Short mmCIF file of C-alpha atoms in Angstrom, two decimals:
data_model
loop_
_atom_site.label_atom_id
_atom_site.label_comp_id
_atom_site.label_asym_id
_atom_site.label_seq_id
_atom_site.Cartn_x
_atom_site.Cartn_y
_atom_site.Cartn_z
CA MET D 1 -0.69 -19.52 -14.38
CA PRO D 2 -0.60 -19.52 -10.54
CA GLY D 3 0.07 -16.23 -8.86
CA THR D 4 2.37 -15.41 -5.96
CA VAL D 5 1.53 -13.20 -3.04
CA LEU D 6 4.01 -11.83 -0.48
CA LEU D 7 2.57 -10.30 2.65
CA LEU D 8 5.19 -8.21 4.42
CA ALA D 9 4.49 -6.38 7.66
CA ALA D 10 7.41 -4.88 9.46
CA ALA D 11 8.11 -2.31 12.16
CA PRO D 12 10.72 -1.85 14.89
CA ALA D 13 10.09 -3.34 18.28
CA GLY D 14 9.85 -0.85 21.20
CA LYS D 15 9.66 2.87 21.24
CA GLY D 16 10.84 3.39 17.66
CA CYS D 17 7.59 1.85 16.34
CA LEU D 18 5.45 4.27 14.35
CA VAL D 19 2.80 1.86 13.11
CA ASP D 20 1.21 -1.41 14.24
CA ALA D 21 2.08 -3.07 10.96
CA ALA D 22 1.43 -6.70 11.94
CA SER D 23 -2.17 -5.92 12.92
CA VAL D 24 -3.15 -6.01 9.29
CA LEU D 25 -1.99 -9.57 8.67
CA PRO D 26 -4.92 -11.45 10.24
CA VAL D 27 -7.26 -9.43 7.97
CA LEU D 28 -5.21 -10.06 4.88
CA ALA D 29 -4.77 -13.76 5.77
CA ALA D 30 -8.56 -14.12 5.86
CA VAL D 31 -8.74 -13.24 2.15
CA PRO D 32 -8.65 -16.25 -0.22
CA PRO D 33 -5.30 -16.48 -1.99
CA SER D 34 -6.92 -16.31 -5.39
CA VAL D 35 -8.51 -12.94 -4.45
CA LEU D 36 -5.25 -11.58 -3.07
CA SER D 37 -3.52 -12.49 -6.34
CA GLY D 38 -6.33 -12.01 -8.89
CA THR D 39 -5.55 -15.50 -10.37
CA ASP D 40 -7.35 -18.80 -10.09
CA THR D 41 -4.70 -20.20 -7.70
CA ALA D 42 -1.90 -18.54 -5.77
CA ASN D 43 0.92 -19.23 -3.37
CA VAL D 44 1.02 -16.94 -0.31
CA VAL D 45 4.16 -16.15 1.75
CA GLU D 46 3.68 -14.22 4.99
CA LEU D 47 6.44 -12.29 6.80
CA ALA D 48 5.44 -10.84 10.12
CA ASP D 49 7.94 -8.50 11.81
CA PRO D 50 11.01 -10.11 10.25
CA LEU D 51 14.35 -9.66 12.02
CA GLU D 52 16.93 -9.92 9.22
CA PRO D 53 16.99 -7.99 5.92
CA GLN D 54 18.72 -10.92 4.23
CA ALA D 55 15.82 -13.21 5.12
CA VAL D 56 13.37 -10.81 3.59
CA LEU D 57 15.59 -10.45 0.51
CA THR D 58 15.62 -14.30 0.07
CA ARG D 59 11.82 -14.49 0.17
CA LEU D 60 11.48 -11.47 -2.13
CA ARG D 61 13.98 -12.93 -4.62
CA ALA D 62 12.11 -16.26 -4.67
CA ALA D 63 8.78 -14.51 -5.20
CA ALA D 64 10.30 -12.32 -8.03
CA ALA D 65 11.54 -15.43 -9.77
CA ALA D 66 8.09 -16.96 -9.98
CA PRO D 67 6.73 -16.86 -13.55
CA GLY D 68 3.12 -15.80 -12.83
CA PRO D 69 1.63 -12.54 -11.55
CA LEU D 70 3.21 -11.23 -8.32
CA THR D 71 1.37 -9.11 -5.74
CA VAL D 72 3.36 -7.73 -2.84
CA PHE D 73 1.52 -6.16 0.14
CA VAL D 74 3.91 -4.07 2.27
CA THR D 75 2.91 -2.46 5.56
CA GLY D 76 5.46 -0.69 7.75
CA GLN D 77 7.61 2.37 8.22
CA LEU D 78 10.32 4.11 6.23
CA GLN D 79 13.59 5.42 7.69
CA LEU D 80 16.74 6.86 6.14
CA ASP D 81 20.22 5.50 6.89
CA ARG D 82 22.55 8.12 8.24
CA ARG D 83 25.40 7.48 5.86
CA GLN D 84 23.78 7.59 2.42
CA ARG D 85 20.32 8.94 3.35
CA LEU D 86 18.55 6.18 1.38
CA PRO D 87 15.08 4.94 2.36
CA HIS D 88 14.87 1.63 4.17
CA LEU D 89 11.88 -0.44 5.39
CA ALA D 90 12.50 -0.66 9.08
CA LEU D 91 12.51 -4.24 10.52
CA ALA D 92 12.08 -5.52 14.04
CA ARG D 93 15.63 -4.70 15.20
CA THR D 94 15.95 -1.36 13.43
CA THR D 95 16.92 1.71 15.34
CA PRO D 96 17.86 5.17 13.96
CA SER D 97 21.59 4.35 14.29
CA THR D 98 21.41 0.81 12.80
CA VAL D 99 19.10 1.35 9.81
CA ARG D 100 21.88 0.61 7.33
CA TYR D 101 22.43 -2.90 8.71
CA THR D 102 19.08 -3.84 10.20
CA GLY D 103 16.62 -2.31 7.71
CA LEU D 104 15.68 -3.47 4.17
CA PRO D 105 16.99 -0.98 1.65
CA TRP D 106 14.13 0.09 -0.61
CA HIS D 107 16.31 -0.15 -3.70
CA TRP D 108 16.62 -3.90 -3.01
CA ILE D 109 12.92 -4.20 -3.74
CA ARG D 110 13.29 -2.27 -6.91
CA GLU D 111 16.27 -4.31 -8.09
CA GLU D 112 14.67 -7.67 -7.44
CA LEU D 113 11.59 -6.70 -9.45
CA ARG D 114 13.29 -4.93 -12.31
CA LEU D 115 13.40 -7.78 -14.85
CA ARG D 116 9.84 -9.01 -14.30
CA PRO D 117 7.59 -8.43 -17.33
CA ALA D 118 5.79 -5.08 -17.32
CA GLY D 119 2.41 -5.27 -15.76
CA SER D 120 3.02 -8.63 -13.98
CA THR D 121 4.02 -7.09 -10.63
CA THR D 122 1.85 -5.10 -8.18
CA LEU D 123 3.00 -3.34 -5.03
CA LEU D 124 0.27 -2.34 -2.54
CA LEU D 125 1.87 -0.15 0.12
CA ASP D 126 0.76 1.35 3.46
CA LEU D 127 3.84 3.03 4.79
CA HIS D 128 4.53 5.60 7.64
CA ALA D 129 7.55 7.78 7.56
CA ASP D 130 9.51 9.26 10.44
CA ALA D 131 10.04 13.03 10.40
CA GLU D 132 13.43 12.94 8.65
CA THR D 133 12.15 10.57 5.89
CA TRP D 134 8.94 12.57 5.53
CA GLU D 135 11.09 15.68 4.81
CA TRP D 136 13.16 13.66 2.35
CA LEU D 137 10.03 12.53 0.49
CA ARG D 138 9.18 16.14 -0.23
CA ALA D 139 12.08 16.27 -2.68
CA ASN D 140 12.52 12.61 -3.68
CA ALA D 141 10.16 9.88 -5.01
CA LEU D 142 10.05 6.42 -3.59
CA ASP D 143 11.40 4.49 -6.65
CA SER D 144 9.85 1.08 -7.02
CA GLY D 145 10.92 0.42 -10.65
CA ARG D 146 9.59 1.29 -14.04
CA THR D 147 7.70 -1.96 -14.69
CA THR D 148 5.86 -2.23 -11.36
CA VAL D 149 2.29 -1.14 -10.72
CA VAL D 150 2.23 0.75 -7.38
CA HIS D 151 -0.80 1.78 -5.29
CA GLY D 152 -0.99 2.93 -1.75
CA ARG D 153 -0.05 5.74 0.55
CA ILE D 154 2.82 7.06 2.71
CA ALA D 155 1.60 8.73 5.88
CA PRO D 156 3.52 11.32 7.94
CA PRO D 157 4.72 10.37 11.44
CA PRO D 158 1.91 10.07 14.00
CA ALA D 159 1.66 12.34 17.00
CA ARG D 160 4.39 11.84 19.64
CA ARG D 161 4.18 8.56 21.58
CA GLU D 162 1.31 7.37 19.34
CA VAL D 163 1.42 4.17 17.27
CA ALA D 164 -0.55 4.55 13.99
CA VAL D 165 -2.90 1.96 12.52
CA PRO D 166 -2.38 0.87 8.86
CA THR D 167 -5.89 1.99 7.92
CA TYR D 168 -5.29 2.02 4.16
CA MET D 169 -4.14 -1.58 4.07
CA LYS D 170 -6.92 -2.69 6.45
CA ALA D 171 -9.41 -1.02 4.05
CA VAL D 172 -7.88 -2.93 1.15
CA ALA D 173 -8.09 -6.21 3.06
CA THR D 174 -11.68 -5.56 4.15
CA LEU D 175 -12.71 -4.80 0.51
CA LEU D 176 -10.97 -8.03 -0.67
CA ARG D 177 -12.73 -10.11 2.03
CA SER D 178 -15.89 -9.67 -0.02
CA GLY D 179 -14.41 -12.38 -2.25
CA ARG D 180 -13.96 -10.19 -5.25
CA ARG D 181 -10.87 -8.26 -6.42
CA PRO D 182 -11.89 -5.20 -8.41
CA PRO D 183 -9.49 -3.53 -10.87
CA LEU D 184 -6.52 -2.24 -8.85
CA GLU D 185 -7.19 1.42 -9.47
CA GLN D 186 -10.77 0.94 -8.37
CA LEU D 187 -9.59 -0.99 -5.25
CA HIS D 188 -7.14 1.80 -4.46
CA GLN D 189 -9.75 4.53 -4.78
CA GLN D 190 -12.27 2.62 -2.69
CA ALA D 191 -9.69 2.09 0.04
CA LEU D 192 -8.85 5.83 0.01
CA GLY D 193 -12.58 6.56 0.24
CA ARG D 194 -12.84 4.46 3.40
CA ILE D 195 -10.10 6.51 5.15
CA ALA D 196 -11.34 9.86 3.82
CA GLY D 197 -11.65 11.14 7.37
CA GLU D 198 -7.85 11.15 7.83
CA ALA D 199 -5.14 12.83 5.85
CA PRO D 200 -3.75 10.12 3.56
CA GLY D 201 -0.31 11.69 3.21
CA LEU D 202 1.37 10.94 -0.07
CA VAL D 203 -0.92 9.00 -2.38
CA LEU D 204 1.02 6.45 -4.50
CA THR D 205 -0.35 5.43 -7.88
CA ALA D 206 1.91 4.39 -10.69
CA PRO D 207 0.12 2.20 -13.28
CA THR D 208 2.22 0.70 -16.07
CA VAL D 209 1.85 -1.47 -19.15
CA PRO D 210 -1.18 -3.86 -18.94
CA PRO D 211 -0.09 -7.52 -18.54
CA ARG D 212 -1.51 -8.70 -21.86
CA GLN D 213 -0.07 -5.90 -23.96
CA PRO D 214 2.51 -7.31 -26.38
CA PRO D 215 6.04 -6.16 -25.81
CA ALA D 216 6.97 -3.01 -27.74
CA LEU D 217 9.47 -3.83 -30.42
CA ASP D 218 11.57 -0.83 -29.49
CA ASP D 219 11.84 -1.84 -25.81
CA PRO D 220 14.56 -4.50 -25.53
CA HIS D 221 13.74 -5.07 -21.85
CA ALA D 222 10.18 -6.11 -22.75
CA VAL D 223 11.43 -8.37 -25.50
CA ILE D 224 13.95 -10.00 -23.15
CA SER D 225 11.31 -10.49 -20.47
CA ALA D 226 9.04 -12.15 -23.01
CA ALA D 227 11.80 -14.46 -24.04
CA VAL D 228 12.56 -15.42 -20.40
CA ARG D 229 8.83 -16.01 -19.76
CA SER D 230 8.61 -18.38 -22.71
CA GLY D 231 11.83 -20.25 -21.65
CA ARG D 232 13.95 -18.91 -24.50
CA HIS D 233 16.94 -18.11 -22.27
CA PRO D 234 19.63 -18.21 -24.98
CA ASP D 235 17.60 -15.76 -27.14
CA ALA D 236 17.27 -13.39 -24.10
CA ASP D 237 21.00 -13.53 -23.39
CA ALA D 238 21.94 -13.04 -27.05
CA LEU D 239 19.83 -9.86 -27.26
CA ALA D 240 21.23 -8.49 -24.04
CA ALA D 241 24.78 -9.32 -25.23
CA ARG D 242 24.20 -7.34 -28.42
CA HIS D 243 23.14 -4.32 -26.39
CA GLU D 244 26.07 -4.75 -24.06
CA GLN D 245 28.49 -4.83 -26.94
CA ALA D 246 26.96 -1.77 -28.53
CA ALA D 247 27.18 0.10 -25.22
CA LEU D 248 30.86 -0.94 -24.78
CA ARG D 249 31.69 0.42 -28.24
CA ALA D 250 29.79 3.62 -27.77
CA TYR D 251 30.53 4.51 -24.17
CA GLY D 252 33.30 2.26 -22.81
CA PRO D 253 33.53 -0.57 -20.22
CA GLY D 254 32.94 1.66 -17.19
CA SER D 255 29.84 3.36 -18.56
CA GLU D 256 26.55 3.04 -16.81
CA SER D 257 24.95 1.74 -20.01
CA ALA D 258 27.49 -1.10 -20.42
CA LEU D 259 27.26 -1.99 -16.74
CA HIS D 260 23.47 -2.03 -16.90
CA TRP D 261 23.47 -4.61 -19.70
CA ALA D 262 26.10 -6.70 -17.86
CA GLU D 263 23.76 -6.69 -14.87
CA VAL D 264 20.85 -7.75 -17.04
CA ARG D 265 22.99 -10.67 -18.33
CA ALA D 266 23.86 -11.66 -14.78
CA ASP D 267 20.17 -11.80 -13.94
CA LEU D 268 19.37 -13.73 -17.08
CA ALA D 269 21.98 -16.36 -16.11
CA MET D 270 20.24 -16.70 -12.74
CA PHE D 271 16.90 -17.14 -14.43
CA ALA D 272 18.43 -19.78 -16.71
CA GLY D 273 19.67 -21.67 -13.73
CA ASP D 274 23.35 -21.03 -14.34
CA PRO D 275 24.78 -19.66 -11.04
CA VAL D 276 28.37 -20.02 -12.22
CA ARG D 277 27.87 -17.60 -15.12
CA SER D 278 25.68 -15.31 -12.98
CA CYS D 279 28.31 -15.19 -10.21
CA ARG D 280 31.11 -14.55 -12.64
CA THR D 281 29.23 -11.77 -14.30
CA TRP D 282 28.30 -10.06 -11.02
CA LEU D 283 31.95 -10.21 -9.93
CA GLY D 284 32.91 -8.47 -13.18
CA VAL D 285 30.26 -5.80 -12.66
CA ALA D 286 31.44 -5.08 -9.10
CA ALA D 287 35.07 -4.90 -10.13
CA ALA D 288 34.23 -2.57 -13.04
CA ARG D 289 32.26 -0.24 -10.75
CA LEU D 290 35.13 -0.06 -8.27
CA THR D 291 37.65 0.52 -11.11
CA ALA D 292 35.44 3.36 -12.37
CA GLY D 293 35.87 5.03 -9.01
CA GLN D 294 32.55 4.17 -7.37
CA ALA D 295 32.69 3.90 -3.56
CA ALA D 296 32.75 0.55 -1.85
CA ASP D 297 29.49 1.39 0.01
CA ALA D 298 27.67 2.68 -3.14
CA PRO D 299 24.31 0.83 -3.43
CA GLU D 300 25.19 -0.45 -6.90
CA VAL D 301 28.54 -1.85 -5.80
CA GLU D 302 27.13 -3.50 -2.72
CA ALA D 303 24.24 -4.99 -4.72
CA ALA D 304 26.66 -6.47 -7.25
CA VAL D 305 28.83 -8.08 -4.59
CA ASP D 306 25.82 -9.32 -2.62
CA ARG D 307 24.39 -10.91 -5.72
CA ALA D 308 27.69 -12.52 -6.64
CA HIS D 309 27.83 -13.90 -3.11
CA HIS D 310 24.29 -15.28 -3.37
CA GLN D 311 24.93 -16.94 -6.70
CA TRP D 312 28.24 -18.37 -5.45
CA GLY D 313 26.24 -20.05 -2.71
CA GLN D 314 24.03 -21.68 -5.37
CA ILE D 315 26.95 -23.31 -7.24
CA ARG D 316 27.01 -27.12 -6.80
CA ASP D 317 30.19 -27.82 -8.76
CA PRO D 318 33.06 -27.65 -6.17
CA GLU D 319 35.66 -26.91 -8.89
CA ALA D 320 33.72 -23.85 -10.13
CA ALA D 321 33.12 -22.67 -6.62
CA ARG D 322 36.80 -22.96 -5.80
CA GLU D 323 37.69 -20.98 -8.96
CA LEU D 324 35.39 -18.07 -8.18
CA GLY D 325 35.72 -18.07 -4.36
CA PRO D 326 39.02 -16.19 -4.13
CA ARG D 327 37.70 -13.43 -6.39
CA LEU D 328 34.65 -13.09 -4.26
CA ALA D 329 36.76 -13.10 -1.03
CA ASP D 330 38.94 -10.33 -2.51
CA LEU D 331 35.86 -8.23 -3.30
CA ARG D 332 34.28 -8.96 0.04
CA SER D 333 37.45 -7.64 1.75
CA ARG D 334 36.86 -4.34 -0.06
CA VAL D 335 33.04 -4.38 -0.06
CA PRO D 336 31.90 -5.91 3.26
CA GLY D 337 28.30 -4.90 2.62
CA ARG D 338 25.51 -4.82 5.11
CA ARG D 339 25.51 -8.55 6.18
CA GLN D 340 27.74 -8.94 9.23
CA GLY D 341 30.31 -11.70 8.79
CA ALA D 342 29.97 -11.94 4.97
CA LEU D 343 33.76 -12.16 4.40
CA ASP D 344 34.08 -14.74 7.16
CA HIS D 345 31.36 -16.82 5.46
CA VAL D 346 33.20 -16.85 2.14
CA GLN D 347 36.56 -17.77 3.79
CA ARG D 348 34.92 -20.51 5.81
CA GLN D 349 33.21 -21.97 2.75
CA LEU D 350 36.49 -21.73 0.75
CA ARG D 351 38.30 -23.76 3.46
CA GLN D 352 35.59 -26.43 3.27
CA LEU D 353 35.90 -26.57 -0.52
CA GLN D 354 39.65 -27.06 -0.31
CA THR D 355 39.23 -30.02 1.99
CA GLN D 356 36.82 -31.54 -0.54
CA GLY D 357 39.41 -31.21 -3.28
#
């Protein structure tokens, strides 16, 4: 099965830049796609100093939906937003005061990868942290999801007025240019060996289930992922629905367990190509989280509304779009999210749909 490779290099323009992230892309681009992916053939998507977090999210979402192995190379810098103190990948327009709106929240990466089969997704990271984020990392892990293989390093901020070089990722790229991709742990250790003269910072290594290991019978997520991979979408949804009903009976509609399984079903509807069902389910999840007292700017609430918005945009049936649009507009008025003009977009699209009626 063809692999997918996403090359993402991002850093702020100007004096806020800690690392020359884009300098690694020519070296990575010189590596054959099959070697980058570890598969016979691969599709490669390159994002150099992207401006908009939504544009990165769209590319990441498309890559995560691909059925084959996925390898994501991320080079850049981490910053915390001032309101929630959550890590973000800084993009070209990011400044300390605008991280929340101009950076890519790290939990978006985790959420987009969460339903991929265990062992099919690899993150190779070379990240630099500013002083505030470096302090945060002393007490918090950078969560990339339980099914993702992670290798790399996070380096502390460079000396004042210096711009660091992504030496770990350049070492990875140089090793791969030999035309051979060794086992990931070996590649990781070889790259660390090549930068042994510098302090690597935090070394990241989180191996998970090997790709060919059969799904554990007691892990419903693995069984669901296997069903999706083989195209058995109704079976996957039926299993998730059973777990959702069990959680509703045991813990109630506002419980994290019930909401988790509702989110899984929303993702499964997306994988099955049913944006109407996916949008409707995400709308229900967002409303349930708000009813349970969660804040309008909580990451889980924003993510639910953002995903409902995205799926609504995929609906091709005007009648279904008109039905769900007012619910989305109502939620958008309460949860504006990080995308400027999101509510205006919904209202504008609704007006167009009404004229089509």
